[in-house]
Coordinates of C-alpha atoms in Angstrom, one line a residue:
M1475 CA -12.8 65.0 21.6
T1476 CA -10.5 62.1 21.3
H1477 CA -11.7 59.0 23.1
R1478 CA -8.6 56.6 24.2
S1479 CA -9.9 53.2 24.5
S1480 CA -9.1 51.3 28.0
Q1481 CA -7.7 48.0 25.9
P1482 CA -4.3 47.7 25.8
P1483 CA -3.0 47.5 22.2
A1484 CA -3.3 43.9 20.5
V1485 CA -0.4 42.3 20.6
P1486 CA 0.1 39.8 17.2
R1487 CA 0.0 36.6 18.1
P1488 CA 3.1 34.3 17.0
R1489 CA 2.4 32.4 14.1
P1490 CA 2.7 28.6 15.5
A1491 CA 6.3 26.7 14.3
V1492 CA 5.8 24.1 11.4
P1493 CA 7.2 20.9 12.8
R1494 CA 10.1 19.7 11.2
P1495 CA 10.1 16.3 8.9
H1496 CA 10.6 13.2 10.5
R1497 CA 14.6 13.3 9.8
V1498 CA 15.7 10.6 8.5
V1499 CA 19.6 10.0 8.6
V1500 CA 21.8 7.1 6.5
I1501 CA 25.1 6.1 7.8
V1502 CA 27.2 5.2 4.9
D1503 CA 31.1 3.6 5.8
E1504 CA 33.6 2.4 4.0
N1505 CA 32.5 -0.4 1.5
S1506 CA 28.6 0.1 1.8
N1507 CA 26.3 -1.4 -0.9
P1508 CA 25.2 1.1 -3.6
F1509 CA 21.9 -1.0 -3.9
E1510 CA 20.7 -0.2 -0.2
L1511 CA 21.3 3.0 -0.5
G1512 CA 19.6 4.2 -3.4
C1513 CA 16.6 2.6 -1.6
A1514 CA 16.6 4.7 0.9
T1515 CA 17.9 7.4 -1.3
E1516 CA 14.0 6.3 -3.3
V1517 CA 12.1 5.9 -0.4
F1518 CA 12.8 8.6 1.7
G1519 CA 15.2 11.3 -0.4
L1520 CA 12.6 12.2 -2.9
R1521 CA 10.5 15.3 -3.2
R1522 CA 6.6 14.4 -3.6
P1523 CA 5.2 16.9 -5.9
E1524 CA 2.0 14.6 -6.3
L1525 CA 1.5 14.5 -2.2
G1526 CA 2.0 18.2 -2.0
R1527 CA 4.5 17.8 0.9
D1528 CA 7.9 16.2 1.8
L1529 CA 7.7 13.4 4.0
Y1530 CA 10.6 13.1 5.6
D1531 CA 13.9 15.3 6.0
F1532 CA 16.5 13.2 4.9
R1533 CA 20.7 13.1 4.9
L1534 CA 23.5 11.6 4.4
C1535 CA 26.1 11.0 6.6
S1536 CA 29.9 9.2 6.8
P1537 CA 32.8 8.9 9.4
E1538 CA 34.9 10.3 6.8
P1539 CA 34.9 12.9 4.2
D1540 CA 35.1 10.4 1.1
T1541 CA 33.8 7.3 1.4
L1542 CA 35.2 4.0 -1.1
M1543 CA 32.0 2.3 -1.7
R1544 CA 31.8 -1.4 -2.4
D1545 CA 34.2 -3.0 -4.5
G1546 CA 35.5 0.8 -4.8
F1547 CA 32.8 1.1 -7.7
F1548 CA 33.0 4.8 -6.6
T1549 CA 33.9 7.3 -4.0
L1550 CA 30.7 9.1 -2.3
T1551 CA 32.0 12.8 -1.1
G1552 CA 29.7 15.9 -0.2
V1553 CA 27.6 14.7 3.0
A1554 CA 27.7 15.3 6.2
P1555 CA 29.8 14.3 8.8
L1556 CA 28.9 11.6 11.4
S1557 CA 27.3 13.6 13.9
A1558 CA 24.7 14.4 11.7
A1559 CA 23.5 10.9 12.9
D1560 CA 23.0 12.7 16.3
S1561 CA 20.0 14.3 15.2
A1562 CA 18.2 11.4 13.6
D1563 CA 14.3 10.5 14.6
T1564 CA 15.0 6.6 11.7
L1565 CA 18.9 6.2 11.7
I1566 CA 19.8 3.3 9.3
V1567 CA 22.9 1.8 9.6
P1568 CA 25.5 0.9 6.9
N1569 CA 25.3 -2.8 5.6
R1570 CA 28.1 -4.0 3.6
P1571 CA 29.4 -7.5 2.3
D1572 CA 32.3 -7.8 4.5
T1573 CA 30.6 -9.2 7.4
E1574 CA 33.2 -10.9 9.1
V1575 CA 35.2 -7.5 9.4
P1576 CA 34.4 -5.2 12.7
R1577 CA 32.5 -2.0 12.1
R1578 CA 34.4 1.3 13.0
P1579 CA 33.9 1.9 17.0
A1580 CA 32.7 5.2 15.9
V1581 CA 29.9 4.3 13.8
L1582 CA 28.9 1.7 16.6
D1583 CA 28.6 4.5 19.3
A1584 CA 26.7 6.6 17.0
V1585 CA 24.1 3.3 17.2
R1586 CA 24.3 3.4 20.5
R1587 CA 23.7 6.9 21.3
A1588 CA 20.9 6.9 19.0
H1589 CA 19.2 3.6 20.6
R1590 CA 19.7 5.4 24.3
R1591 CA 17.7 8.0 23.2
G1592 CA 15.1 6.4 21.5
T1593 CA 15.6 6.8 17.6
R1594 CA 13.9 4.4 15.2
L1595 CA 17.2 1.7 14.1
V1596 CA 16.7 0.5 10.4
G1597 CA 19.2 -2.1 8.9
F1598 CA 19.0 -3.6 5.5
C1599 CA 20.6 -6.8 4.5
S1600 CA 24.3 -7.2 6.5
G1601 CA 23.2 -4.2 8.4
A1602 CA 21.8 -6.5 10.7
F1603 CA 25.1 -7.3 12.0
T1604 CA 26.1 -3.1 12.6
L1605 CA 22.9 -3.1 14.6
A1606 CA 24.4 -6.3 16.8
E1607 CA 27.9 -5.5 17.2
A1608 CA 26.3 -2.6 18.8
G1609 CA 24.5 -4.8 20.9
V1610 CA 21.0 -3.1 20.4
L1611 CA 19.7 -6.1 19.3
D1612 CA 20.2 -8.4 22.1
G1613 CA 17.2 -10.4 23.1
R1614 CA 15.3 -8.5 19.9
R1615 CA 13.8 -9.8 16.9
A1616 CA 15.8 -9.5 13.6
T1617 CA 16.1 -10.8 10.1
A1618 CA 19.6 -11.0 7.8
H1619 CA 20.1 -12.4 4.2
W1620 CA 19.7 -15.9 3.9
Q1621 CA 23.5 -16.1 2.7
W1622 CA 24.3 -14.7 6.2
A1623 CA 21.7 -16.6 8.0
D1624 CA 24.2 -19.3 9.5
S1625 CA 27.4 -17.0 10.2
F1626 CA 24.8 -14.6 12.1
R1627 CA 23.2 -17.0 14.4
S1628 CA 26.7 -18.6 15.2
R1629 CA 28.4 -14.6 16.3
F1630 CA 25.5 -12.9 18.0
P1631 CA 23.6 -15.9 19.6
A1632 CA 21.3 -13.4 21.7
V1633 CA 19.8 -12.2 19.0
H1634 CA 16.4 -13.9 17.7
L1635 CA 17.3 -14.3 14.0
E1636 CA 14.0 -14.6 12.1
R1637 CA 15.3 -16.6 8.9
D1638 CA 13.8 -16.7 6.0
V1639 CA 11.6 -13.7 6.1
L1640 CA 11.3 -10.5 4.0
F1641 CA 11.9 -7.9 6.8
V1642 CA 11.3 -7.8 10.4
D1643 CA 9.0 -4.8 12.3
D1644 CA 10.6 -5.1 16.0
G1645 CA 9.1 -1.8 16.7
D1646 CA 11.9 0.8 17.2
I1647 CA 14.5 -1.7 15.3
L1648 CA 13.8 -2.7 12.0
T1649 CA 15.6 -5.0 10.1
A1650 CA 15.6 -6.4 6.1
A1651 CA 16.7 -9.2 4.9
G1652 CA 18.6 -7.1 1.8
S1653 CA 17.9 -6.1 -2.1
A1654 CA 14.6 -6.0 -2.9
A1655 CA 13.5 -6.5 0.4
A1656 CA 15.0 -3.4 1.2
L1657 CA 12.5 -1.7 -0.7
D1658 CA 9.4 -3.7 1.2
L1659 CA 11.1 -2.7 4.6
G1660 CA 11.0 1.3 3.2
L1661 CA 7.2 1.0 2.3
H1662 CA 6.3 -0.6 5.2
I1663 CA 8.0 2.5 7.4
V1664 CA 5.9 5.0 5.2
R1665 CA 2.9 3.2 5.4
R1666 CA 3.7 2.7 9.0
D1667 CA 4.3 6.8 9.1
H1668 CA 1.7 7.8 6.9
G1669 CA -0.7 5.0 6.2
A1670 CA -1.3 3.3 3.3
E1671 CA -2.8 5.9 0.8
V1672 CA 0.4 7.6 1.0
A1673 CA 2.6 4.2 0.9
N1674 CA 0.9 3.2 -2.3
S1675 CA 1.7 6.6 -4.1
V1676 CA 5.3 6.1 -3.3
S1677 CA 4.8 2.1 -4.4
R1678 CA 3.4 3.5 -7.9
R1679 CA 5.9 5.8 -8.4
L1680 CA 8.3 3.6 -7.8
V1681 CA 6.9 1.0 -9.8
F1682 CA 7.5 -1.4 -7.4
A1683 CA 4.8 -4.0 -5.4
A1684 CA 2.3 -1.8 -2.8
H1685 CA 2.7 -4.4 -0.3
R1686 CA 4.4 -7.6 0.6
D1687 CA 4.0 -8.8 3.9
G1688 CA 7.0 -9.1 5.4
G1689 CA 6.4 -12.5 6.9
Q1690 CA 6.4 -14.2 2.9
R1691 CA 9.6 -15.9 2.1
Q1692 CA 13.5 -14.2 1.1
F1693 CA 13.5 -16.8 -1.5
I1694 CA 11.0 -17.4 -4.6
E1695 CA 11.4 -20.3 -6.5
R1696 CA 11.2 -19.6 -10.4
P1697 CA 11.7 -23.2 -12.3
V1698 CA 11.8 -22.5 -15.9
P1699 CA 8.6 -24.4 -17.2
D1700 CA 9.5 -26.1 -20.7
I1701 CA 5.7 -24.2 -21.3
P1702 CA 6.1 -20.9 -20.1
E1703 CA 3.1 -20.3 -18.0
A1704 CA 0.4 -17.1 -18.1
S1705 CA 1.3 -14.6 -15.3
L1706 CA -0.7 -14.2 -12.7
A1707 CA -1.5 -11.1 -13.7
P1708 CA -5.1 -11.2 -15.1
V1709 CA -6.3 -13.0 -11.8
L1710 CA -5.0 -10.8 -9.2
A1711 CA -7.0 -7.4 -11.4
W1712 CA -9.6 -9.5 -11.5
A1713 CA -9.7 -10.3 -7.9
Q1714 CA -8.9 -6.7 -7.0
R1715 CA -11.8 -5.6 -8.9
R1716 CA -14.3 -7.8 -6.9
L1717 CA -12.6 -7.9 -2.9
D1718 CA -16.4 -7.0 -1.5
T1719 CA -17.4 -10.4 -3.1
P1720 CA -17.1 -13.7 -1.0
L1721 CA -14.0 -14.7 -3.4
T1722 CA -12.5 -18.5 -2.2
V1723 CA -9.6 -20.1 -3.5
A1724 CA -11.4 -22.2 -5.8
D1725 CA -12.8 -18.8 -7.6
L1726 CA -9.6 -17.5 -8.1
A1727 CA -8.7 -20.9 -9.3
G1728 CA -11.7 -21.0 -11.4
R1729 CA -10.7 -17.7 -13.1
A1730 CA -7.1 -18.9 -13.7
A1731 CA -8.7 -22.1 -15.3
V1732 CA -6.5 -23.9 -13.0
S1733 CA -7.0 -26.7 -10.2
P1734 CA -6.6 -25.5 -6.5
A1735 CA -3.5 -26.8 -5.7
T1736 CA -1.8 -25.3 -9.1
L1737 CA -3.1 -22.5 -8.3
H1738 CA -1.2 -22.8 -4.7
R1739 CA 2.0 -23.7 -6.3
R1740 CA 2.0 -20.9 -8.7
F1741 CA 1.0 -18.7 -5.8
R1742 CA 4.3 -19.8 -4.5
A1743 CA 6.6 -19.9 -7.5
E1744 CA 5.3 -16.4 -8.4
L1745 CA 4.4 -14.6 -5.2
G1746 CA 6.1 -16.5 -2.3
T1747 CA 2.7 -16.7 -0.9
T1748 CA -0.5 -18.5 -0.7
P1749 CA -4.0 -17.7 -2.4
L1750 CA -5.5 -17.2 0.6
A1751 CA -2.7 -14.8 2.5
W1752 CA -2.9 -12.7 -0.9
L1753 CA -6.4 -11.9 -0.5
T1754 CA -6.8 -10.7 3.0
G1755 CA -3.5 -8.9 2.9
E1756 CA -5.5 -7.2 -0.2
R1757 CA -8.7 -6.7 1.8
L1758 CA -7.0 -5.3 4.5
A1759 CA -5.0 -3.2 2.7
L1760 CA -8.1 -1.6 1.0
A1761 CA -9.9 -1.4 4.8
C1762 CA -7.1 0.3 5.1
R1763 CA -7.8 3.0 2.4
L1764 CA -11.3 3.4 3.3
I1765 CA -10.8 4.5 6.9
E1766 CA -7.8 7.0 5.7
R1767 CA -10.1 8.2 2.8
G1768 CA -12.9 9.0 6.0
E1769 CA -15.5 6.0 6.6
R1770 CA -16.2 6.1 10.0
R1771 CA -18.1 3.1 10.0
F1772 CA -16.0 -0.1 10.6
E1773 CA -19.2 -2.2 9.5
V1774 CA -19.0 -0.9 6.0
V1775 CA -15.1 -0.8 5.5
A1776 CA -15.5 -5.0 7.3
R1777 CA -18.4 -5.4 4.3
R1778 CA -16.4 -3.0 1.5
S1779 CA -13.2 -4.6 2.0
G1780 CA -14.8 -8.6 2.2
L1781 CA -13.6 -8.9 5.9
G1782 CA -17.0 -9.2 6.7
T1783 CA -17.3 -8.4 10.1
A1784 CA -15.6 -5.6 12.7
A1785 CA -14.7 -8.0 14.8
R1786 CA -12.2 -9.8 12.1
L1787 CA -11.3 -6.5 11.0
R1788 CA -10.2 -5.3 14.3
T1789 CA -8.2 -8.6 14.7
L1790 CA -6.5 -8.4 11.5
M1791 CA -5.6 -4.8 11.5
R1792 CA -4.2 -5.1 15.1
R1793 CA -2.2 -8.1 13.9
A1794 CA -0.8 -6.4 10.7
T1795 CA -0.6 -2.8 11.7
G1796 CA -0.2 -3.3 15.9
L1797 CA -3.5 -0.6 15.9
T1798 CA -7.0 -1.0 16.8
P1799 CA -9.6 0.0 13.4
S1800 CA -10.1 3.2 15.7
A1801 CA -6.6 3.8 16.5
Y1802 CA -5.6 3.7 12.7
R1803 CA -8.4 6.4 12.1
Q1804 CA -7.4 8.4 14.6
R1805 CA -3.4 8.6 13.3
F1806 CA -4.2 8.3 9.5
G1807 CA -7.9 9.0 8.8
P1808 CA -9.2 12.4 7.6
P1809 CA -10.4 15.0 10.7
G1810 CA -14.3 14.4 11.2
G1811 CA -15.0 11.8 8.6
V1812 CA -17.9 11.0 6.7
G1813 CA -20.1 9.6 9.2

């Protein structure tokens, strides 16, 4: 006898859709700078086989099929039309040396539309002029290359321009001072999106400093000495291996065999920051890595990174990342942690 089940036949469940990566779109316009375009491509556009996944969906777009780059160096062809900007999660706006020439209305309209729908906006170097011209920077914090700071401030008095810093993160609008600072801001965005461990991996592939704080100075004086001084690299490497110990500026100076005042001058000249600020930044970066690797005990994180107490860890992390240690763990830590 044939037995029939009273249960309805099983319906195969649809597989959950795999979310697409965060989409970064760069608008390239006439006379755009190739360097900052290259920075964006290196940080956001490369495949990441060493990570086992791609971090971003990266696209270029332009108002014209053929775009003549800065000073006629070359012509860019074969990129998406400007309408691609309407699908961006992060939109990097054009930057170019002729800051007094108005931007195309179509480009400014694309920036305004992106801002209205909550897209993250990024300006490298003179890209701050594009954002300001579009009107999205009024009442907001921003920076631009020191060469154009006076011009920017006179043209856009409603923008809170922060002179002489590498980059400014104002939430959904980020600006960099230009040139190498575009890499600093790019890595900062990767760190914000994916955590310090991933940002360090990207910086290693770039052979670039893993972290320079946005508040560091744009212009680092490098006077040519009569007798070349030894690099700070050995003392930095020595300190990085001992972040969990109570290091002081005097300890660093003793290791470098110089006075604390001389060490301070060399840090300012070579790194654009102070020994204490560098040491705190390195300790905070180590704390982030420990959390990302699964350490859930914030007292342990604070002790192993040399920050001392969980309260100090909380204060510094919130100031640097905008997140508490708990929120940072939820966003970047592995599921479950190590307990």
